Amino acid sequence: MSTDLRNAGLSHEDVRRIFDHSWSGIEPLGRDPRTGGYNRFAWTGVDLSLREWFAAEGAKRGLSVEVDRNGNQWAWWGEPQPGSVVTGSHIDSVPGGGTFDGPLGIVSAFLAVDTLRASGLVPVRSLAIVNFFEEEGARFGLACLGSRLMTGLTDADKARSLKDDSGTTLAEALTSAGMDARFVGADPAALERIGVFVELHIEQGRQLVLSNDPVGVASSIWPHGRWHFCFSGEGNHAGTTMLEDRRDPMLPFAETVGAARRIAQASGAVATFGRVRVDPNGTNAIPTQVDTWLDARAADEDSVTDVIRALESAGAEAAAHHGVGLTVRQESWTPVVDFDASLRDRLLLSLDADGTIVPVLPTAAGHDAGILASKVPTAMLFVRNPSGVSHSPHEYAEASDCVDGVLALTAVLRDLLTGPLEVVEK
Ligand code: GLV
Ligand code: MN
Ligand code: MN
């Protein structure tokens, strides 16, 4: 990519220097020194430090930083008002996650503001940088919780009663963080302020490696969801219980994991049991219960539904065979997302005008942008990830590609902050 800096104000090297500085402020927070992975879970001590970092980055630029009634953070350049340009992402992580998933979009947003200001830009509308809480759903199980609550796509009472693994509810976690959980829920005023939303994110795949481009624009997100499978059997002694007397929930669980792979493969889908809780989790005890969570995705909604149906019946059959009970409950669902085509074309044009031709690519990863897309014109930029790996410490981006990402975001925001912004009815 040849990035034309004629409007940028800061050189590639300047941006690189500021990027390295901003990144070093966030990089150690929540990092496990043993694995290099990140554990940044919503409303924990680490998250509160990350939120302080966000507020400090905003304050040092003279942006007004506020927290909405759902706990999402906003840093405003200009007055908070309807029809503003909004960019940003999240700073929470999956367990043992990578450093870029989320924070890259936030750091790039702050740097895009620096670059726009350095170029002397006078915006005709306000810009906000947003940090949506609990995007990964790693603590309370529901991904994109902050944006789902704001848009009203998740019921407030249901959200307040979501529990983490230690039994703490979201309401309790919010209260301990100084928030008022009574006010959680649909926030039309906050939503109305978003005239357009653009999220920059590390690519979670290798399409940009294959096309040899540092930056791309998103076309769509695969539909996806999460299901809780609970296998309940009978706890007993691992030595003295005859095999024929056992009701061991681990057996149908294992068979269901194998079935998920076979069924997904046959349907062109993906299905993953990535989380399991075994009760009581003793080496010399047959478990009483196995709780496990399935993540399933495909290019179209029917394929995901087919996978779930087939897997529920495979699980039920395996459970019955072993004398074990099975309940399956859907915990979340995100329909297919096709990003606003006119906004996407506009991004491509503003990048083209900046000397950058970028590819358009779909993704199977979920994002707050996917939630907002049902309410406001929304777009995404992706930055190349040479490893293609994400949700792992091996997630990676070259600093120079990150700078290209900042400059691409800058070009897009410059256009959105100065050109006409048609309101597209959703
Ligand atoms: C979030 O990154 C997801 O795709 O689950
Ligand atoms: Mn993620
Ligand atoms: Mn993410």
Short mmCIF file of N, CA and C and ligand atoms in Angstrom, two decimals, residues 90 94 101 135-136 201 204 366 390-391, ligand 2:
data_model
loop_
_atom_site.label_atom_id
_atom_site.label_comp_id
_atom_site.label_asym_id
_atom_site.label_seq_id
_atom_site.Cartn_x
_atom_site.Cartn_y
_atom_site.Cartn_z
N HIS A 90 -12.97 -2.20 21.61
CA HIS A 90 -13.09 -2.68 22.99
C HIS A 90 -11.69 -2.93 23.56
N VAL A 94 -10.39 -12.22 25.46
CA VAL A 94 -10.74 -13.60 25.82
C VAL A 94 -9.70 -14.07 26.84
N ASP A 101 -6.49 -7.57 19.54
CA ASP A 101 -7.94 -7.73 19.38
C ASP A 101 -8.66 -6.77 20.31
N GLU A 135 -16.87 -6.96 25.19
CA GLU A 135 -17.12 -7.36 23.80
C GLU A 135 -16.96 -8.87 23.64
N GLU A 136 -15.99 -9.44 24.35
CA GLU A 136 -15.71 -10.87 24.17
C GLU A 136 -16.69 -11.76 24.92
N HIS A 201 -9.94 -2.97 13.32
CA HIS A 201 -9.67 -4.20 14.08
C HIS A 201 -8.57 -5.00 13.41
N GLN A 204 -8.61 -11.33 11.80
CA GLN A 204 -8.53 -12.60 12.55
C GLN A 204 -8.55 -13.72 11.52
N GLY A 366 -16.97 -11.97 15.45
CA GLY A 366 -17.99 -11.02 15.89
C GLY A 366 -17.38 -9.71 16.34
N SER A 390 -5.65 -15.47 16.17
CA SER A 390 -6.26 -14.50 17.09
C SER A 390 -6.85 -15.27 18.27
N HIS A 391 -7.26 -14.54 19.31
CA HIS A 391 -7.71 -15.17 20.56
C HIS A 391 -6.61 -16.08 21.10
MN MN B 2 -12.14 -11.23 19.88
#
